[in-house]
mmCIF file of N, CA and C and ligand atoms in Angstrom:
data_model
loop_
_atom_site.group_PDB
_atom_site.id
_atom_site.type_symbol
_atom_site.label_atom_id
_atom_site.label_comp_id
_atom_site.label_asym_id
_atom_site.label_seq_id
_atom_site.Cartn_x
_atom_site.Cartn_y
_atom_site.Cartn_z
ATOM 1 N N MET A 1 103.688 123.677 105.801
ATOM 2 C CA MET A 1 104.770 123.764 104.807
ATOM 3 C C MET A 1 106.074 123.243 105.397
ATOM 4 N N LYS A 2 106.353 123.762 106.594
ATOM 5 C CA LYS A 2 107.598 123.344 107.222
ATOM 6 C C LYS A 2 107.594 121.831 107.508
ATOM 7 N N LYS A 3 106.450 121.390 107.990
ATOM 8 C CA LYS A 3 106.313 119.953 108.314
ATOM 9 C C LYS A 3 106.567 119.092 107.069
ATOM 10 N N GLY A 4 105.980 119.577 105.956
ATOM 11 C CA GLY A 4 106.123 118.830 104.715
ATOM 12 C C GLY A 4 107.586 118.719 104.314
ATOM 13 N N LEU A 5 108.292 119.797 104.529
ATOM 14 C CA LEU A 5 109.707 119.800 104.161
ATOM 15 C C LEU A 5 110.477 118.797 105.017
ATOM 16 N N ILE A 6 110.163 118.827 106.317
ATOM 17 C CA ILE A 6 110.861 117.896 107.213
ATOM 18 C C ILE A 6 110.574 116.449 106.789
ATOM 19 N N ALA A 7 109.308 116.202 106.469
ATOM 20 C CA ALA A 7 108.946 114.844 106.049
ATOM 21 C C ALA A 7 109.722 114.458 104.791
ATOM 22 N N ALA A 8 109.811 115.421 103.878
ATOM 23 C CA ALA A 8 110.510 115.122 102.621
ATOM 24 C C ALA A 8 111.991 114.831 102.886
ATOM 25 N N VAL A 9 112.578 115.633 103.760
ATOM 26 C CA VAL A 9 113.993 115.436 104.070
ATOM 27 C C VAL A 9 114.187 114.084 104.754
ATOM 28 N N THR A 10 113.271 113.777 105.683
ATOM 29 C CA THR A 10 113.379 112.495 106.394
ATOM 30 C C THR A 10 113.285 111.339 105.404
ATOM 31 N N MET A 11 112.330 111.446 104.488
ATOM 32 C CA MET A 11 112.159 110.362 103.535
ATOM 33 C C MET A 11 113.393 110.217 102.653
ATOM 34 N N PHE A 12 113.960 111.363 102.322
ATOM 35 C CA PHE A 12 115.161 111.293 101.493
ATOM 36 C C PHE A 12 116.281 110.593 102.253
ATOM 37 N N ALA A 13 116.402 110.972 103.551
ATOM 38 C CA ALA A 13 117.477 110.391 104.363
ATOM 39 C C ALA A 13 117.290 108.882 104.485
ATOM 40 N N VAL A 14 116.053 108.465 104.732
ATOM 41 C CA VAL A 14 115.784 107.029 104.879
ATOM 42 C C VAL A 14 116.082 106.323 103.551
ATOM 43 N N GLY A 15 115.636 106.953 102.459
ATOM 44 C CA GLY A 15 115.878 106.357 101.148
ATOM 45 C C GLY A 15 117.368 106.217 100.882
ATOM 46 N N ALA A 16 118.114 107.255 101.227
ATOM 47 C CA ALA A 16 119.554 107.223 100.988
ATOM 48 C C ALA A 16 120.202 106.126 101.822
ATOM 49 N N ALA A 17 119.734 105.980 103.067
ATOM 50 C CA ALA A 17 120.312 104.960 103.941
ATOM 51 C C ALA A 17 120.037 103.576 103.356
ATOM 52 N N THR A 18 118.816 103.365 102.904
ATOM 53 C CA THR A 18 118.463 102.070 102.322
ATOM 54 C C THR A 18 119.338 101.800 101.097
ATOM 55 N N PHE A 19 119.495 102.846 100.297
ATOM 56 C CA PHE A 19 120.288 102.667 99.097
ATOM 57 C C PHE A 19 121.729 102.288 99.451
ATOM 58 N N SER A 20 122.296 102.965 100.466
ATOM 59 C CA SER A 20 123.699 102.688 100.759
ATOM 60 C C SER A 20 123.861 101.274 101.318
ATOM 61 N N VAL A 21 122.865 100.795 102.059
ATOM 62 C CA VAL A 21 122.938 99.424 102.565
ATOM 63 C C VAL A 21 122.922 98.447 101.387
ATOM 64 N N GLN A 22 122.035 98.714 100.432
ATOM 65 C CA GLN A 22 121.959 97.821 99.274
ATOM 66 C C GLN A 22 123.257 97.853 98.468
ATOM 67 N N ALA A 23 123.797 99.056 98.316
ATOM 68 C CA ALA A 23 125.037 99.181 97.553
ATOM 69 C C ALA A 23 126.131 98.379 98.246
ATOM 70 N N ASP A 24 126.138 98.443 99.573
ATOM 71 C CA ASP A 24 127.142 97.737 100.344
ATOM 72 C C ASP A 24 126.979 96.223 100.162
ATOM 73 N N MET A 25 125.730 95.773 100.142
ATOM 74 C CA MET A 25 125.476 94.347 99.998
ATOM 75 C C MET A 25 125.951 93.851 98.636
ATOM 76 N N SER A 26 125.622 94.622 97.601
ATOM 77 C CA SER A 26 125.985 94.129 96.280
ATOM 78 C C SER A 26 127.493 94.245 96.060
ATOM 79 N N GLY A 27 128.112 95.196 96.758
ATOM 80 C CA GLY A 27 129.552 95.337 96.629
ATOM 81 C C GLY A 27 130.297 94.317 97.475
ATOM 82 N N LYS A 28 129.567 93.641 98.329
ATOM 83 C CA LYS A 28 130.200 92.687 99.237
ATOM 84 C C LYS A 28 130.666 91.467 98.451
ATOM 85 N N LEU A 29 131.802 90.961 98.810
ATOM 86 C CA LEU A 29 132.319 89.822 98.083
ATOM 87 C C LEU A 29 131.572 88.564 98.478
ATOM 88 N N ASP A 30 131.301 87.768 97.493
ATOM 89 C CA ASP A 30 130.568 86.542 97.730
ATOM 90 C C ASP A 30 131.549 85.373 97.697
ATOM 91 N N GLY A 31 131.840 84.842 98.865
ATOM 92 C CA GLY A 31 132.812 83.756 98.965
ATOM 93 C C GLY A 31 132.420 82.559 98.120
ATOM 94 N N LYS A 32 131.118 82.320 98.048
ATOM 95 C CA LYS A 32 130.628 81.160 97.296
ATOM 96 C C LYS A 32 130.942 81.301 95.804
ATOM 97 N N VAL A 33 130.671 82.509 95.279
ATOM 98 C CA VAL A 33 130.921 82.758 93.860
ATOM 99 C C VAL A 33 132.422 82.675 93.574
ATOM 100 N N GLU A 34 133.203 83.304 94.447
ATOM 101 C CA GLU A 34 134.659 83.308 94.261
ATOM 102 C C GLU A 34 135.223 81.885 94.360
ATOM 103 N N PHE A 35 134.685 81.125 95.288
ATOM 104 C CA PHE A 35 135.127 79.734 95.430
ATOM 105 C C PHE A 35 134.842 78.968 94.142
ATOM 106 N N GLY A 36 133.630 79.188 93.606
ATOM 107 C CA GLY A 36 133.253 78.520 92.367
ATOM 108 C C GLY A 36 134.185 78.870 91.219
ATOM 109 N N LYS A 37 134.610 80.124 91.201
ATOM 110 C CA LYS A 37 135.475 80.593 90.118
ATOM 111 C C LYS A 37 136.883 80.024 90.209
ATOM 112 N N HIS A 38 137.429 80.024 91.434
ATOM 113 C CA HIS A 38 138.851 79.727 91.577
ATOM 114 C C HIS A 38 139.178 78.332 92.110
ATOM 115 N N CYS A 39 138.298 77.764 92.893
ATOM 116 C CA CYS A 39 138.686 76.576 93.668
ATOM 117 C C CYS A 39 137.884 75.319 93.328
ATOM 118 N N ALA A 40 136.633 75.515 92.901
ATOM 119 C CA ALA A 40 135.733 74.362 92.790
ATOM 120 C C ALA A 40 136.187 73.351 91.750
ATOM 121 N N SER A 41 137.010 73.784 90.786
ATOM 122 C CA SER A 41 137.473 72.832 89.772
ATOM 123 C C SER A 41 138.231 71.684 90.430
ATOM 124 N N CYS A 42 138.995 71.971 91.452
ATOM 125 C CA CYS A 42 139.733 70.911 92.161
ATOM 126 C C CYS A 42 139.073 70.524 93.483
ATOM 127 N N HIS A 43 138.279 71.430 94.016
ATOM 128 C CA HIS A 43 137.654 71.156 95.321
ATOM 129 C C HIS A 43 136.130 71.180 95.224
ATOM 130 N N PRO A 44 135.549 70.365 94.328
ATOM 131 C CA PRO A 44 134.087 70.400 94.230
ATOM 132 C C PRO A 44 133.460 69.926 95.537
ATOM 133 N N ASP A 45 132.474 70.671 96.026
ATOM 134 C CA ASP A 45 131.811 70.350 97.294
ATOM 135 C C ASP A 45 132.802 70.189 98.444
ATOM 136 N N GLY A 46 133.891 70.914 98.379
ATOM 137 C CA GLY A 46 134.858 70.855 99.471
ATOM 138 C C GLY A 46 135.722 69.604 99.440
ATOM 139 N N GLY A 47 135.651 68.856 98.347
ATOM 140 C CA GLY A 47 136.506 67.669 98.231
ATOM 141 C C GLY A 47 137.860 68.053 97.657
ATOM 142 N N ASN A 48 138.567 67.075 97.154
ATOM 143 C CA ASN A 48 139.847 67.348 96.505
ATOM 144 C C ASN A 48 140.066 66.263 95.468
ATOM 145 N N ILE A 49 139.942 66.615 94.184
ATOM 146 C CA ILE A 49 140.016 65.596 93.144
ATOM 147 C C ILE A 49 141.454 65.179 92.858
ATOM 148 N N ILE A 50 142.417 65.971 93.307
ATOM 149 C CA ILE A 50 143.817 65.635 93.027
ATOM 150 C C ILE A 50 144.435 64.843 94.173
ATOM 151 N N ASN A 51 144.177 65.298 95.379
ATOM 152 C CA ASN A 51 144.695 64.589 96.554
ATOM 153 C C ASN A 51 143.543 64.380 97.534
ATOM 154 N N GLN A 52 142.939 63.201 97.407
ATOM 155 C CA GLN A 52 141.721 62.944 98.177
ATOM 156 C C GLN A 52 141.939 62.975 99.676
ATOM 157 N N ALA A 53 143.183 62.873 100.078
ATOM 158 C CA ALA A 53 143.480 62.914 101.509
ATOM 159 C C ALA A 53 143.405 64.337 102.048
ATOM 160 N N LYS A 54 143.257 65.312 101.159
ATOM 161 C CA LYS A 54 143.241 66.694 101.621
ATOM 162 C C LYS A 54 142.014 67.488 101.169
ATOM 163 N N PRO A 55 140.862 67.068 101.643
ATOM 164 C CA PRO A 55 139.644 67.828 101.312
ATOM 165 C C PRO A 55 139.561 69.091 102.168
ATOM 166 N N LEU A 56 138.531 69.880 101.938
ATOM 167 C CA LEU A 56 138.386 71.131 102.690
ATOM 168 C C LEU A 56 137.362 71.009 103.815
ATOM 169 N N LYS A 57 137.149 69.803 104.295
ATOM 170 C CA LYS A 57 136.220 69.616 105.411
ATOM 171 C C LYS A 57 136.908 70.068 106.696
ATOM 172 N N LYS A 58 136.094 70.625 107.556
ATOM 173 C CA LYS A 58 136.607 71.222 108.787
ATOM 174 C C LYS A 58 137.570 70.297 109.543
ATOM 175 N N GLU A 59 137.121 69.065 109.748
ATOM 176 C CA GLU A 59 137.914 68.149 110.556
ATOM 177 C C GLU A 59 139.260 67.841 109.907
ATOM 178 N N ALA A 60 139.209 67.592 108.598
ATOM 179 C CA ALA A 60 140.431 67.269 107.864
ATOM 180 C C ALA A 60 141.389 68.462 107.890
ATOM 181 N N LEU A 61 140.843 69.655 107.739
ATOM 182 C CA LEU A 61 141.694 70.851 107.758
ATOM 183 C C LEU A 61 142.352 71.001 109.115
ATOM 184 N N GLU A 62 141.557 70.807 110.163
ATOM 185 C CA GLU A 62 142.095 70.982 111.516
ATOM 186 C C GLU A 62 143.234 70.024 111.796
ATOM 187 N N LYS A 63 143.097 68.804 111.271
ATOM 188 C CA LYS A 63 144.150 67.813 111.464
ATOM 189 C C LYS A 63 145.462 68.302 110.850
ATOM 190 N N ASN A 64 145.350 69.087 109.791
ATOM 191 C CA ASN A 64 146.547 69.606 109.133
ATOM 192 C C ASN A 64 146.920 71.007 109.628
ATOM 193 N N GLY A 65 146.352 71.374 110.764
ATOM 194 C CA GLY A 65 146.733 72.648 111.376
ATOM 195 C C GLY A 65 146.077 73.865 110.744
ATOM 196 N N ILE A 66 145.028 73.636 109.942
ATOM 197 C CA ILE A 66 144.340 74.770 109.309
ATOM 198 C C ILE A 66 143.069 75.048 110.089
ATOM 199 N N LYS A 67 143.123 76.077 110.923
ATOM 200 C CA LYS A 67 142.035 76.284 111.880
ATOM 201 C C LYS A 67 141.273 77.583 111.671
ATOM 202 N N SER A 68 141.850 78.525 110.974
ATOM 203 C CA SER A 68 141.145 79.801 110.803
ATOM 204 C C SER A 68 141.233 80.228 109.341
ATOM 205 N N TRP A 69 140.487 81.278 109.024
ATOM 206 C CA TRP A 69 140.511 81.766 107.648
ATOM 207 C C TRP A 69 141.918 82.170 107.243
ATOM 208 N N LYS A 70 142.687 82.624 108.221
ATOM 209 C CA LYS A 70 144.061 83.047 107.904
ATOM 210 C C LYS A 70 144.908 81.880 107.399
ATOM 211 N N ASP A 71 144.674 80.710 107.996
ATOM 212 C CA ASP A 71 145.440 79.538 107.568
ATOM 213 C C ASP A 71 145.062 79.143 106.139
ATOM 214 N N ILE A 72 143.786 79.320 105.805
ATOM 215 C CA ILE A 72 143.350 78.982 104.443
ATOM 216 C C ILE A 72 143.941 79.975 103.442
ATOM 217 N N VAL A 73 143.922 81.249 103.803
ATOM 218 C CA VAL A 73 144.518 82.260 102.918
ATOM 219 C C VAL A 73 146.005 81.954 102.730
ATOM 220 N N ALA A 74 146.665 81.536 103.804
ATOM 221 C CA ALA A 74 148.092 81.203 103.706
ATOM 222 C C ALA A 74 148.320 80.080 102.695
ATOM 223 N N LYS A 75 147.381 79.105 102.647
ATOM 224 C CA LYS A 75 147.480 78.001 101.677
ATOM 225 C C LYS A 75 147.314 78.507 100.244
ATOM 226 N N MET A 76 146.437 79.494 100.067
ATOM 227 C CA MET A 76 146.251 80.035 98.710
ATOM 228 C C MET A 76 147.530 80.723 98.244
ATOM 229 N N ARG A 77 148.164 81.436 99.171
ATOM 230 C CA ARG A 77 149.390 82.173 98.820
ATOM 231 C C ARG A 77 150.579 81.238 98.641
ATOM 232 N N LYS A 78 150.570 80.139 99.405
ATOM 233 C CA LYS A 78 151.701 79.220 99.363
ATOM 234 C C LYS A 78 151.175 77.791 99.462
ATOM 235 N N PRO A 79 150.639 77.287 98.350
ATOM 236 C CA PRO A 79 149.968 75.982 98.384
ATOM 237 C C PRO A 79 150.937 74.810 98.373
ATOM 238 N N GLY A 80 150.389 73.647 98.690
ATOM 239 C CA GLY A 80 151.175 72.418 98.619
ATOM 240 C C GLY A 80 151.199 71.904 97.192
ATOM 241 N N PRO A 81 151.854 70.734 96.979
ATOM 242 C CA PRO A 81 152.003 70.177 95.631
ATOM 243 C C PRO A 81 150.659 69.905 94.957
ATOM 244 N N GLY A 82 150.539 70.316 93.705
ATOM 245 C CA GLY A 82 149.343 70.028 92.917
ATOM 246 C C GLY A 82 148.314 71.131 92.935
ATOM 247 N N MET A 83 148.481 72.116 93.815
ATOM 248 C CA MET A 83 147.498 73.193 93.872
ATOM 249 C C MET A 83 148.056 74.463 93.223
ATOM 250 N N THR A 84 147.155 75.157 92.526
ATOM 251 C CA THR A 84 147.521 76.425 91.891
ATOM 252 C C THR A 84 147.868 77.448 92.951
ATOM 253 N N LYS A 85 148.861 78.265 92.669
ATOM 254 C CA LYS A 85 149.190 79.358 93.586
ATOM 255 C C LYS A 85 148.349 80.584 93.224
ATOM 256 N N PHE A 86 147.765 81.209 94.237
ATOM 257 C CA PHE A 86 146.962 82.409 94.000
ATOM 258 C C PHE A 86 147.619 83.586 94.702
ATOM 259 N N ASP A 87 148.181 84.506 93.923
ATOM 260 C CA ASP A 87 148.769 85.680 94.577
ATOM 261 C C ASP A 87 147.735 86.809 94.666
ATOM 262 N N LYS A 88 148.167 87.921 95.257
ATOM 263 C CA LYS A 88 147.218 89.012 95.505
ATOM 264 C C LYS A 88 146.629 89.604 94.240
ATOM 265 N N LYS A 89 147.357 89.458 93.141
ATOM 266 C CA LYS A 89 146.831 89.990 91.882
ATOM 267 C C LYS A 89 145.666 89.139 91.409
ATOM 268 N N GLU A 90 145.771 87.855 91.651
ATOM 269 C CA GLU A 90 144.741 86.904 91.238
ATOM 270 C C GLU A 90 143.523 86.999 92.167
ATOM 271 N N ILE A 91 143.802 86.935 93.462
ATOM 272 C CA ILE A 91 142.736 86.985 94.477
ATOM 273 C C ILE A 91 143.196 87.960 95.560
ATOM 274 N N SER A 92 142.480 89.080 95.692
ATOM 275 C CA SER A 92 142.882 90.091 96.680
ATOM 276 C C SER A 92 142.724 89.527 98.096
ATOM 277 N N ASP A 93 143.330 90.206 99.069
ATOM 278 C CA ASP A 93 143.216 89.747 100.458
ATOM 279 C C ASP A 93 141.753 89.647 100.883
ATOM 280 N N LYS A 94 140.962 90.641 100.432
ATOM 281 C CA LYS A 94 139.534 90.644 100.806
ATOM 282 C C LYS A 94 138.800 89.457 100.205
ATOM 283 N N GLU A 95 139.067 89.201 98.925
ATOM 284 C CA GLU A 95 138.434 88.057 98.264
ATOM 285 C C GLU A 95 138.868 86.757 98.939
ATOM 286 N N ALA A 96 140.162 86.673 99.232
ATOM 287 C CA ALA A 96 140.712 85.463 99.835
ATOM 288 C C ALA A 96 140.028 85.186 101.171
ATOM 289 N N LYS A 97 139.818 86.253 101.942
ATOM 290 C CA LYS A 97 139.164 86.085 103.246
ATOM 291 C C LYS A 97 137.724 85.608 103.064
ATOM 292 N N ALA A 98 137.031 86.181 102.075
ATOM 293 C CA ALA A 98 135.635 85.784 101.824
ATOM 294 C C ALA A 98 135.570 84.306 101.433
ATOM 295 N N ILE A 99 136.509 83.870 100.617
ATOM 296 C CA ILE A 99 136.538 82.465 100.199
ATOM 297 C C ILE A 99 136.802 81.570 101.413
ATOM 298 N N ALA A 100 137.786 81.973 102.223
ATOM 299 C CA ALA A 100 138.167 81.165 103.389
ATOM 300 C C ALA A 100 136.994 81.041 104.360
ATOM 301 N N GLU A 101 136.288 82.137 104.576
ATOM 302 C CA GLU A 101 135.152 82.081 105.507
ATOM 303 C C GLU A 101 134.027 81.217 104.949
ATOM 304 N N TYR A 102 133.878 81.272 103.635
ATOM 305 C CA TYR A 102 132.871 80.421 103.001
ATOM 306 C C TYR A 102 133.223 78.942 103.215
ATOM 307 N N ILE A 103 134.489 78.601 103.044
ATOM 308 C CA ILE A 103 134.925 77.212 103.230
ATOM 309 C C ILE A 103 134.640 76.757 104.658
ATOM 310 N N LEU A 104 135.039 77.595 105.619
ATOM 311 C CA LEU A 104 134.888 77.209 107.029
ATOM 312 C C LEU A 104 133.426 77.010 107.419
ATOM 313 N N LYS A 105 132.545 77.844 106.866
ATOM 314 C CA LYS A 105 131.159 77.700 107.311
ATOM 315 C C LYS A 105 130.373 76.706 106.455
ATOM 316 N N THR A 106 130.935 76.294 105.321
ATOM 317 C CA THR A 106 130.162 75.456 104.407
ATOM 318 C C THR A 106 130.505 73.970 104.475
ATOM 319 N N PHE A 107 131.801 73.655 104.508
ATOM 320 C CA PHE A 107 132.193 72.249 104.429
ATOM 321 C C PHE A 107 132.478 71.722 105.811
ATOM 322 N N LYS A 108 131.630 70.802 106.252
ATOM 323 C CA LYS A 108 131.789 70.311 107.639
ATOM 324 C C LYS A 108 132.202 68.842 107.608
HETATM 325 C C1 LIG B 201 144.618 72.717 90.456
HETATM 326 C C2 LIG B 201 143.810 72.191 91.523
HETATM 327 C C3 LIG B 201 143.529 73.068 92.735
HETATM 328 C C4 LIG B 201 142.941 74.312 92.769
HETATM 329 C C5 LIG B 201 142.458 75.150 91.599
HETATM 330 C C6 LIG B 201 142.821 74.650 94.172
HETATM 331 N N1 LIG B 201 143.359 73.669 94.944
HETATM 332 FE FE1 LIG B 201 143.460 73.682 96.994
HETATM 333 N N2 LIG B 201 144.507 71.938 96.925
HETATM 334 C C7 LIG B 201 144.823 71.218 95.799
HETATM 335 C C8 LIG B 201 145.699 70.117 96.157
HETATM 336 C C9 LIG B 201 146.289 69.084 95.209
HETATM 337 C C10 LIG B 201 145.902 70.210 97.557
HETATM 338 C C11 LIG B 201 146.798 69.341 98.442
HETATM 339 C C12 LIG B 201 148.159 70.009 98.522
HETATM 340 C C13 LIG B 201 149.056 69.409 99.569
HETATM 341 O O1 LIG B 201 149.399 68.243 99.452
HETATM 342 O O2 LIG B 201 149.406 70.135 100.508
HETATM 343 C C14 LIG B 201 145.129 71.351 98.006
HETATM 344 C C15 LIG B 201 145.044 71.750 99.317
HETATM 345 C C16 LIG B 201 144.308 72.819 99.778
HETATM 346 C C17 LIG B 201 144.195 73.197 101.161
HETATM 347 C C18 LIG B 201 144.868 72.504 102.328
HETATM 348 C C19 LIG B 201 144.129 71.253 102.726
HETATM 349 C C20 LIG B 201 144.872 70.502 103.812
HETATM 350 O O3 LIG B 201 144.217 69.781 104.557
HETATM 351 O O4 LIG B 201 146.110 70.620 103.907
HETATM 352 C C21 LIG B 201 143.396 74.296 101.203
HETATM 353 C C22 LIG B 201 142.967 75.066 102.436
HETATM 354 C C23 LIG B 201 143.027 74.607 99.840
HETATM 355 N N3 LIG B 201 143.586 73.673 99.005
HETATM 356 C C24 LIG B 201 142.239 75.651 99.477
HETATM 357 C C25 LIG B 201 142.025 76.037 98.165
HETATM 358 C C26 LIG B 201 141.346 77.235 97.797
HETATM 359 C C27 LIG B 201 140.742 78.229 98.778
HETATM 360 C C28 LIG B 201 141.367 77.315 96.444
HETATM 361 C C29 LIG B 201 140.826 78.429 95.573
HETATM 362 C C30 LIG B 201 141.256 79.761 95.865
HETATM 363 C C31 LIG B 201 142.044 76.129 95.969
HETATM 364 N N4 LIG B 201 142.431 75.380 97.043
HETATM 365 C C32 LIG B 201 142.250 75.826 94.627
HETATM 366 C C33 LIG B 201 144.402 71.498 94.517
HETATM 367 C C34 LIG B 201 143.791 72.676 94.119
#
């Protein structure tokens, strides 16, 4: 009887842990989706339809001093000519970071 109870409790604990991991995953921001929503209209595939000299490819960004996700977030908050400004109400800091990391790891 006691053993059965322990097994039941263990199974519950494992189940709960699995559930919380899944909840965390689904709650996690998807940089790709957010990029598609906010940025892809002007930056399809990491390009730039308005100013072709400023795509989101790693090398091009680095040339302009954009080396980390923080620099990309800074551009969203204070963009150059022709780009929409995204403030925290539009894109939270967390979302902005997810988008920036997606850009850095995706467009080479
Ligand atoms: C309305 C079109 C438009 C949208 C929407 C847009 N951008 Fe841009 N983006 C531009 C233009 C135009 C530039 C070049 C601005 C300049 O001359 O500095 C640019 C430049 C950038 C740069 C700097 C590139 C460089 O080499 O200097 C980054 C980073 C960037 N955009 C990221 C984003 C992200 C992230 C989003 C979505 C959250 C986004 N952009 C949405 C038009 C857009």
